[in-house]
Short mmCIF file of C-alpha atoms in Angstrom, two decimals:
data_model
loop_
_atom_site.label_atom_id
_atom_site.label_comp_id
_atom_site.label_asym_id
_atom_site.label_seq_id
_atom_site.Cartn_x
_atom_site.Cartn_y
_atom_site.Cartn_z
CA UNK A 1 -121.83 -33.65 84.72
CA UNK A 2 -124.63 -33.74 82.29
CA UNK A 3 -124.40 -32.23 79.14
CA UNK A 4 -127.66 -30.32 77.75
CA UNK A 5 -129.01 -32.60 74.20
CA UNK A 6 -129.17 -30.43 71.33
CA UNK A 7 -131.51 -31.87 69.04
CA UNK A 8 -132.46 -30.12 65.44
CA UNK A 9 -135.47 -28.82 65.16
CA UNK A 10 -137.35 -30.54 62.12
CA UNK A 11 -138.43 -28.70 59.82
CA UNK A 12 -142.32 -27.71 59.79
CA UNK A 13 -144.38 -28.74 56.59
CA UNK A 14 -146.87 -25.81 56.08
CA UNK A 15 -149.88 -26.42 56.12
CA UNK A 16 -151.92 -26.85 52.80
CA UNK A 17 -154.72 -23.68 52.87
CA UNK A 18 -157.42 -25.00 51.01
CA UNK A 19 -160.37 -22.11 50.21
CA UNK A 20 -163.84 -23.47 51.55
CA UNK A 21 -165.13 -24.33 48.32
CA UNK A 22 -162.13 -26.97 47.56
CA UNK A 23 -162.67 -28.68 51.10
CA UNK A 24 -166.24 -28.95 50.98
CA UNK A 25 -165.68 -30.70 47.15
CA UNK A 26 -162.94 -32.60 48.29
CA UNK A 27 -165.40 -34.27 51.29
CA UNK A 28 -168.55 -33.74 49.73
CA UNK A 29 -168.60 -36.84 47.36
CA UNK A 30 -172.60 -36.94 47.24
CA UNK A 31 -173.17 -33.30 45.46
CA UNK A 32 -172.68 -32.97 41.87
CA UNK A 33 -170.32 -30.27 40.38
CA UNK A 34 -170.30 -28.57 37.13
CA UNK A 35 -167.85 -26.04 35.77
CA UNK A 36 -169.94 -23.27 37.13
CA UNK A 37 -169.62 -24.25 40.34
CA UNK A 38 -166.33 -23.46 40.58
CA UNK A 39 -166.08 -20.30 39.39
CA UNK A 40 -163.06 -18.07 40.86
CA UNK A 41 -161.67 -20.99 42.11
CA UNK A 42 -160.54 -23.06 38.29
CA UNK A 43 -156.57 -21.93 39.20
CA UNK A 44 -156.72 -23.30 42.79
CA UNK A 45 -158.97 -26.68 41.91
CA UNK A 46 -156.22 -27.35 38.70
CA UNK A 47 -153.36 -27.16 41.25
CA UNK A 48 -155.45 -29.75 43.62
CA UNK A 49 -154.90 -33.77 42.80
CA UNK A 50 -158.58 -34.36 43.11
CA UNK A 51 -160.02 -30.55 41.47
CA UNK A 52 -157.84 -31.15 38.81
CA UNK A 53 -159.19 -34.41 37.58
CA UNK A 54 -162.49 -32.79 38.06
CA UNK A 55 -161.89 -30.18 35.55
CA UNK A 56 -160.14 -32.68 33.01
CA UNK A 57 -163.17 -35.07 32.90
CA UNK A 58 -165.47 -31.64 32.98
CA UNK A 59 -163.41 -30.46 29.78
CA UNK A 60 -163.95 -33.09 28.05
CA UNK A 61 -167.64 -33.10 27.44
CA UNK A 62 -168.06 -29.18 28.25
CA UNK A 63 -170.13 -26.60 26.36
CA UNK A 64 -167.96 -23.65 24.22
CA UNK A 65 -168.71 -21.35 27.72
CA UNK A 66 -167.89 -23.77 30.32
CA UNK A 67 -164.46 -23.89 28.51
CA UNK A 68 -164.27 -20.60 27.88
CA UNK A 69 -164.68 -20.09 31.52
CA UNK A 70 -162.22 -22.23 32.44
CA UNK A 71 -159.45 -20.35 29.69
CA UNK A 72 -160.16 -17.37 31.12
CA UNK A 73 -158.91 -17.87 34.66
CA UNK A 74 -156.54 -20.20 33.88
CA UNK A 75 -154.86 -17.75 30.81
CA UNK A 76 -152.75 -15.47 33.98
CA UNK A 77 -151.83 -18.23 35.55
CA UNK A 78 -150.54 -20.72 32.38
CA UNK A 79 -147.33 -20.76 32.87
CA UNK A 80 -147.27 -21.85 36.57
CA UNK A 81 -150.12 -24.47 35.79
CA UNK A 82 -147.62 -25.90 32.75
CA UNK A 83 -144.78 -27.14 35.40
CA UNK A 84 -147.38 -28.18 38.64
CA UNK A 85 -148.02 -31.76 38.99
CA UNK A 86 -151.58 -31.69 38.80
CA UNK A 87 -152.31 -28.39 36.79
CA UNK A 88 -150.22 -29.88 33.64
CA UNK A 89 -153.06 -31.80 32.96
CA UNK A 90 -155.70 -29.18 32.89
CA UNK A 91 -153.52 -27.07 30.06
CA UNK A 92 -152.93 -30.10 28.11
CA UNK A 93 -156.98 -30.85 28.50
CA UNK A 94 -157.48 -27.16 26.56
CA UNK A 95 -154.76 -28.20 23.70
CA UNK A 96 -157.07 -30.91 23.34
CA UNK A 97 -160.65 -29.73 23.74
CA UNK A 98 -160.56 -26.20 23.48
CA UNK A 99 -161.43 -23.97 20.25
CA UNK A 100 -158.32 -23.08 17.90
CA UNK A 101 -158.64 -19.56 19.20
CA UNK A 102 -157.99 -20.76 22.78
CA UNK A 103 -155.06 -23.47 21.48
CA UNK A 104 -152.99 -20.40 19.75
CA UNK A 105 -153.56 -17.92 22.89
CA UNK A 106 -151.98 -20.56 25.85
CA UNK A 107 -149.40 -21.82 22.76
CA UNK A 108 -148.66 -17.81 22.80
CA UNK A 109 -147.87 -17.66 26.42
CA UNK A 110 -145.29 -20.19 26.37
CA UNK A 111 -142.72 -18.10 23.83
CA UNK A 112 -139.60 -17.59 25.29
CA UNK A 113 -140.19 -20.48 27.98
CA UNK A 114 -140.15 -23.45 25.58
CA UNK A 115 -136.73 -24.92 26.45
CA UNK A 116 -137.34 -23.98 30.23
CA UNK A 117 -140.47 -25.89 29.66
CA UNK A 118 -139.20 -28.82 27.66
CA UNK A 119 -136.50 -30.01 30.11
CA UNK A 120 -138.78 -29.78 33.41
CA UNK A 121 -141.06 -33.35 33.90
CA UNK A 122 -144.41 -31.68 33.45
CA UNK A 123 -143.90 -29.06 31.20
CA UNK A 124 -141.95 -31.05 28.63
CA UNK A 125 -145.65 -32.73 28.36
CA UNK A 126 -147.70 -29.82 28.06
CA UNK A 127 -144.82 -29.02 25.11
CA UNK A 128 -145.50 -31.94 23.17
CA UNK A 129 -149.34 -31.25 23.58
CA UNK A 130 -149.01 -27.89 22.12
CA UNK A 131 -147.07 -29.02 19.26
CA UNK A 132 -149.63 -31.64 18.72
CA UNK A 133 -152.54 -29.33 18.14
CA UNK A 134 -151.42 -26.03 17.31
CA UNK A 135 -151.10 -25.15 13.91
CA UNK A 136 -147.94 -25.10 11.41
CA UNK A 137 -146.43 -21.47 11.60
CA UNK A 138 -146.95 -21.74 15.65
CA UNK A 139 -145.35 -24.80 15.86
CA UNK A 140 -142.56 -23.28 14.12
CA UNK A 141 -142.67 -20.42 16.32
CA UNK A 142 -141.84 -22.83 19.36
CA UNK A 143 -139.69 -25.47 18.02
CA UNK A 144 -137.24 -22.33 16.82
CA UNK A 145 -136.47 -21.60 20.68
CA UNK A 146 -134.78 -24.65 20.89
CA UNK A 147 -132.37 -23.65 18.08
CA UNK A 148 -128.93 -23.53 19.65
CA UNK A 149 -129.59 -26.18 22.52
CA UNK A 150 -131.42 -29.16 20.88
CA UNK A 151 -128.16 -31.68 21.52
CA UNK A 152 -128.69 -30.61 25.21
CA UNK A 153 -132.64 -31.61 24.88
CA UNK A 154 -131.78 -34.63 23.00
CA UNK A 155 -129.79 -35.56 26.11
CA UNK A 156 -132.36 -34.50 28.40
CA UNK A 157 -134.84 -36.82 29.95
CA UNK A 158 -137.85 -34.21 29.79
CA UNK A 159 -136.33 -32.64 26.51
CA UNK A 160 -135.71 -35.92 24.57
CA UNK A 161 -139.67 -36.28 24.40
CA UNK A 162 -140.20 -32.67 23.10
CA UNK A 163 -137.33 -33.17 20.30
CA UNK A 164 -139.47 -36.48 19.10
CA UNK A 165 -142.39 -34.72 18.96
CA UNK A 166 -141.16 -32.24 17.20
CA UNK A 167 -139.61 -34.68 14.38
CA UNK A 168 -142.80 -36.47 14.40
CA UNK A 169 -145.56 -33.52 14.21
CA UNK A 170 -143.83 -30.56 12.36
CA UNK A 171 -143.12 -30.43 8.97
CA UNK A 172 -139.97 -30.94 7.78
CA UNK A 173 -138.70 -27.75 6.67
CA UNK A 174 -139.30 -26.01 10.46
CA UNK A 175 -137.37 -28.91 11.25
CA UNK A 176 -134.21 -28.48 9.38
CA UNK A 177 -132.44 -27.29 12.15
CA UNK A 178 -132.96 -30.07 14.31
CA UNK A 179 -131.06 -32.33 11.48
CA UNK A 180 -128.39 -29.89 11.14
CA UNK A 181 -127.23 -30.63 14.15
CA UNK A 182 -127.19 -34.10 13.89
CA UNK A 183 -124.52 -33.91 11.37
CA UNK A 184 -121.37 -35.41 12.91
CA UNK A 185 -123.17 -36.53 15.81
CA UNK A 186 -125.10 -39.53 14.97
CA UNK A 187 -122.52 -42.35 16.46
CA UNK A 188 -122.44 -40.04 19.53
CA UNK A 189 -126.56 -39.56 19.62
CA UNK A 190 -127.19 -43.27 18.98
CA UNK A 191 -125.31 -44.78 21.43
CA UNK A 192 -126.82 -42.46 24.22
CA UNK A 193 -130.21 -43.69 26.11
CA UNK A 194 -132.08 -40.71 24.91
CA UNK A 195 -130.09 -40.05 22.17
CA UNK A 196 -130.66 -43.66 20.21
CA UNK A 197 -134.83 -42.69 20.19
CA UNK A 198 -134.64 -39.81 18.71
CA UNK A 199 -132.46 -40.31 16.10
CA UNK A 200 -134.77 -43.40 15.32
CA UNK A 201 -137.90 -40.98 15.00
CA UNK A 202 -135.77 -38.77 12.48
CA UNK A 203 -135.11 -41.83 10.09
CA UNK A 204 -138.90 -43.14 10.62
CA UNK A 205 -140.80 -39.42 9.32
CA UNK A 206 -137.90 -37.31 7.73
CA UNK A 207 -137.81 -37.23 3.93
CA UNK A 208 -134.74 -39.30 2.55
CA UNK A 209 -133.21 -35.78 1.50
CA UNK A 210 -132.76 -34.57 5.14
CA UNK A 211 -131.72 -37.89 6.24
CA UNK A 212 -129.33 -39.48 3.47
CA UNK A 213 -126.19 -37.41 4.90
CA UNK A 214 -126.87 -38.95 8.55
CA UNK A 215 -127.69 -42.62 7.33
CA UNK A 216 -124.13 -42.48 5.67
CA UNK A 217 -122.29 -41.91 8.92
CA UNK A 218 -124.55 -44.41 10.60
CA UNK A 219 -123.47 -47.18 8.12
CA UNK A 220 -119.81 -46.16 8.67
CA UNK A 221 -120.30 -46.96 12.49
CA UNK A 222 -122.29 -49.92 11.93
CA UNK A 223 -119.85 -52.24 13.24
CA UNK A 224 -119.78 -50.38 16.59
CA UNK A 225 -123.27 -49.56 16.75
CA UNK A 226 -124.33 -53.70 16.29
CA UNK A 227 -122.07 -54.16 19.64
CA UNK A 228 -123.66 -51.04 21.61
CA UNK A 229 -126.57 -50.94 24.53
CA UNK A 230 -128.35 -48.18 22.31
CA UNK A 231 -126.59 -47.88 19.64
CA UNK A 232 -128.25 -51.73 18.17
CA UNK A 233 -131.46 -50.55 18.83
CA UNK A 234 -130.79 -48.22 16.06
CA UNK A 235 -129.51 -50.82 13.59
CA UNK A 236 -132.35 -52.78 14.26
CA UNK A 237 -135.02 -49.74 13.49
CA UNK A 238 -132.99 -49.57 10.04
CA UNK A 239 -133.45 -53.69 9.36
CA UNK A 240 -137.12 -53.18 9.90
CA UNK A 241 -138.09 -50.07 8.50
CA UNK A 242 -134.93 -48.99 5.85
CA UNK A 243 -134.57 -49.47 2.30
CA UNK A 244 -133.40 -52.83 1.03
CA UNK A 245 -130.56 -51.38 0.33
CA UNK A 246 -129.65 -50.00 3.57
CA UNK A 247 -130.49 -53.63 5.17
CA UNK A 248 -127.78 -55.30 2.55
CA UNK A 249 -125.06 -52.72 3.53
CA UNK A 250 -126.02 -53.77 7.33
CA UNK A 251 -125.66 -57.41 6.68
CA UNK A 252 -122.92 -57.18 4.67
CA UNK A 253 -120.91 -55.82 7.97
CA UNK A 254 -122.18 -58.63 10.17
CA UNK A 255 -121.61 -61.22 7.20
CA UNK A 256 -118.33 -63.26 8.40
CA UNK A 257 -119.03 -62.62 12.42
CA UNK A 258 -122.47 -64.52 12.85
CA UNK A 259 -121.10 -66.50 15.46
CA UNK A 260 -119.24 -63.88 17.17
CA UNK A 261 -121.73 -61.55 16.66
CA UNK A 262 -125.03 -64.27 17.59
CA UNK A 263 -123.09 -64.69 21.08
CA UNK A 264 -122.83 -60.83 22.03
CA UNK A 265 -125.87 -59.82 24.13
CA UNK A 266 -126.62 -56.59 21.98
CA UNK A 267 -125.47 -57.76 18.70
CA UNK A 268 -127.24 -60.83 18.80
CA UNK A 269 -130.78 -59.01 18.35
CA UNK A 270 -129.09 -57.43 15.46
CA UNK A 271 -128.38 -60.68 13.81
CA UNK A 272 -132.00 -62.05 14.92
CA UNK A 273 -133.22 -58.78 12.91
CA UNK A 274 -131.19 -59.47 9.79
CA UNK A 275 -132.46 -62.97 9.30
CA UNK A 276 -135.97 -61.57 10.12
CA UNK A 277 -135.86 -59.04 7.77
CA UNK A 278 -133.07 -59.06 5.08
CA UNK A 279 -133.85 -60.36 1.40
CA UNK A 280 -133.97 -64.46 0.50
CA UNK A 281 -130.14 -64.22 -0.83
CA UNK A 282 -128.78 -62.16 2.24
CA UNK A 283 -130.46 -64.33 4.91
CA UNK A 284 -129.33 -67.24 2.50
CA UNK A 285 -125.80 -65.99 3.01
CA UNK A 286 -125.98 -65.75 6.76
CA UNK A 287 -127.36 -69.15 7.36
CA UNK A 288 -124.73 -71.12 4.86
CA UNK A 289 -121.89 -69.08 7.18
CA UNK A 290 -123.31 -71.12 10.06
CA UNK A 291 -123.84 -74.19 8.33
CA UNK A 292 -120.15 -74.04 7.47
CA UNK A 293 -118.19 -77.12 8.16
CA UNK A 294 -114.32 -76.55 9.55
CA UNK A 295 -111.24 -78.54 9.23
CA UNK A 296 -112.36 -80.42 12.67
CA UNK A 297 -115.63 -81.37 11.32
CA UNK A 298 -117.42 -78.87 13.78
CA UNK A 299 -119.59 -75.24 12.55
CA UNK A 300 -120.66 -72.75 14.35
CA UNK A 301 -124.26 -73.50 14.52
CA UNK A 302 -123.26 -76.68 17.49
CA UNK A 303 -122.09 -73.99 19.64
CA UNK A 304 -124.55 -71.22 18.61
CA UNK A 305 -127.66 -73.81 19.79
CA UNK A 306 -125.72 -74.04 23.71
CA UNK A 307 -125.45 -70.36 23.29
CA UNK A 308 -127.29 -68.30 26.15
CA UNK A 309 -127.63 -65.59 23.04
CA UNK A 310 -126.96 -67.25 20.15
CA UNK A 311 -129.35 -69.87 20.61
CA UNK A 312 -132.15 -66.91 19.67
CA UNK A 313 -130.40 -66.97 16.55
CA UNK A 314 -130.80 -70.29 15.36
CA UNK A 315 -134.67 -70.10 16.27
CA UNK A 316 -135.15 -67.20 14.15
CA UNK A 317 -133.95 -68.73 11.35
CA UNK A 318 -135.94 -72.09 12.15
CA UNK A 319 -138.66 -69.13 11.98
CA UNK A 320 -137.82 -67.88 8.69
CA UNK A 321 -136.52 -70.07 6.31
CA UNK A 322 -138.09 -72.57 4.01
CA UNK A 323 -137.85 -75.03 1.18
CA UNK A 324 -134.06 -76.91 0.66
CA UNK A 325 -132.26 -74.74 3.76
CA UNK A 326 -134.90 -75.27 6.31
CA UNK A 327 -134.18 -79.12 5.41
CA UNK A 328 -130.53 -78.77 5.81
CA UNK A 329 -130.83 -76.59 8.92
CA UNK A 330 -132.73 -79.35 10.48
CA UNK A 331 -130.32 -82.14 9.39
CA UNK A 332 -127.38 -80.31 11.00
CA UNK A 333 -129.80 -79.44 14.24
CA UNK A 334 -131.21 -83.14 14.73
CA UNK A 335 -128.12 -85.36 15.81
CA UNK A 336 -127.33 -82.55 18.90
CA UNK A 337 -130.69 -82.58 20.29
CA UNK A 338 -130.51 -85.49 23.14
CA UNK A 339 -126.35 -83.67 23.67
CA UNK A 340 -128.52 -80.60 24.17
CA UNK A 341 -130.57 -81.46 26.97
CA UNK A 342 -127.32 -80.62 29.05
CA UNK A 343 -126.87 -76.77 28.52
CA UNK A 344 -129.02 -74.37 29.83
CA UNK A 345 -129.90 -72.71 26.92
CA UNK A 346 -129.47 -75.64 24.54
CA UNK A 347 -132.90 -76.37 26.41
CA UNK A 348 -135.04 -73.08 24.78
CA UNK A 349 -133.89 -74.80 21.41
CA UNK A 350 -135.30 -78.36 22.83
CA UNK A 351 -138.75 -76.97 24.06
CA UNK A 352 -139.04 -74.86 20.47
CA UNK A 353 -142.10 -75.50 18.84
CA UNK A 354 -140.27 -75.31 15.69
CA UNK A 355 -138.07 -77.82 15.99
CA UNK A 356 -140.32 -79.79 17.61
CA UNK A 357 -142.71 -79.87 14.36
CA UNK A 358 -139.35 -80.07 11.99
CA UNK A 359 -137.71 -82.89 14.08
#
């Protein structure tokens, strides 16, 4: 007996209705448009791939009318523009081109939707765009919606980006909030993916008042943080762009684990970082720990140069260091060279320029 097949229908993908106007500019490459041209139809052409690049390129040269015609139609239809793939684009192009007037009127129309906005992919761009060119007490208006949820943006891929901006743009007493809630997070915030940036940002453009609390419980997790995916990333920001003595607290925690610490994947870039960047005697310190000879004659700079990390290491401070320790570093590096030849990684110290010109 045969059975009847039942198959599923599939689904039917409507149909995109395109008005007249948009198809003829769509396969009409020879005729030239203006802004004008398009009139009544600026909403539909933003929400189009190839109308809204049109527009963006159009904005970007266009008279105070042409752009005025363009705000007008797209003003009752903002908010729906701010999340479509294509129409982002256009609103950000009026943050950027349009008159101060027109910047504070679309910035207007997003109150009450900013954290709606911030955690979807397009609209967390149109977000940042805003806060870049709208003035002070509006970009307090909008950052203040966020009060009460920024951990969740921090964690957010979309939001993340909004809450850097924000740190970066807006002046630091709107702001406060946003570092108020770091308190008794930062271990937590730094050793998340989205999380570690943003905390970076705060300690790169917030005054040393807001951010003296937070640096605190970052140097009481330093030993953790070193070892951590993220959480180094932030260590290493500190070593770069922190106060001497910020970078001497660091180094004193990774003084007395070089080698351990040189042979971790993360921790090692911390290590590269403090001989980069930490003061003559501190670097000084770090590179007499590796020199140091033990009770079987060996130190751990023979089995940092093997090292598939640690071997990073040693070539930074080849980088870095000069006079009497580059001389002894280079003593203590020679008689291994031809033993090195075996290990993989010995061989990045081998083909080093450095050594090469020292040896």
């Amino acid at each position: 007996m045969l059975h009847e097949s039942h198959s599923t229908p599939t689904a039917e993908v409507a149909p995109i209705i395109r008005s007249p106007l948009l198809e003829e500019f769509r396969s009409n490459k020879n005729k030239k448009y203006e802004l004008k041209d398009i009139v009544n139809h600026v909403v539909e052409f933003s929400g189009d791939q190839h109308g809204s690049r049109f527009i963006q390129q159009k904005l970007e040269t266009a008279s105070s009318d042409d752009k005025q015609l363009v705000f007008d139609e797209i003003l009752p239809n903002c908010l729906q523009l701010m999340t479509d793939v294509f129409g982002n684009y256009v609103i950000q192009k009026l943050f950027e081109h349009g008159n101060q007037g027109q910047k504070s009127v679309l910035a207007k129309q997003m109150e009450g939707h900013v954290l709606s906005l911030s955690l979807q992919m397009y609209g967390c761009r149109v977000v940042q765009k805003a806060l870049e060119h709208v003035l002070n007490d509006q970009q307090a208006i909008l950052i203040r919606e966020l009060e009460g949820t920024v951990l969740k943006c921090v964690k957010d891929q979309n939001g993340n980006h909004v809450v850097q901006k924000a740190i970066e743009r807006i002046p630091a007493q709107h702001i406060q909030f946003i570092i108020d809630t770091f308190h008794g997070q930062v271990f937590h915030l730094a050793t998340h993916p989205y999380g570690c940036r943003v905390i970076q940002r705060m300690f790169e453009h917030c005054p040393e008042d807001q951010t003296s609390r937070l640096l605190e419980e970052l140097h009481r997790n330093t030993s953790q943080l070193v070892q951590d995916q993220y959480g180094n990333y932030v260590i290493q920001h500190i070593l770069e762009h922190g106060k001497a003595a910020d970078k001497t607290l660091i180094i004193g925690k990774i003084r007395g684990h070089v080698l351990q610490l040189s042979k971790h994947k993360f921790a090692s870039n911390v290590v590269e970082k403090c001989v980069a960047f930490g003061g003559k005697q501190d670097r000084q310190l770090l590179i007499e720990e590796v020199l140091l000879t033990r009770s079987d004659g060996t130190y751990p700079l023979m089995s940092m140069m093997k090292d598939q990390y640690a071997n990073y290491v040693v070539q930074k401070m080849l980088d870095v260091v000069d006079g009497e320790q580059r001389e002894l570093l280079v003593n203590k590096i020679k008689p291994h060279l031809p033993g090195l030849k075996k290990y993989t990684y010995g061989k990045h110290l081998i083909n080093s320029k450095l050594v090469f010109d020292y040896c």
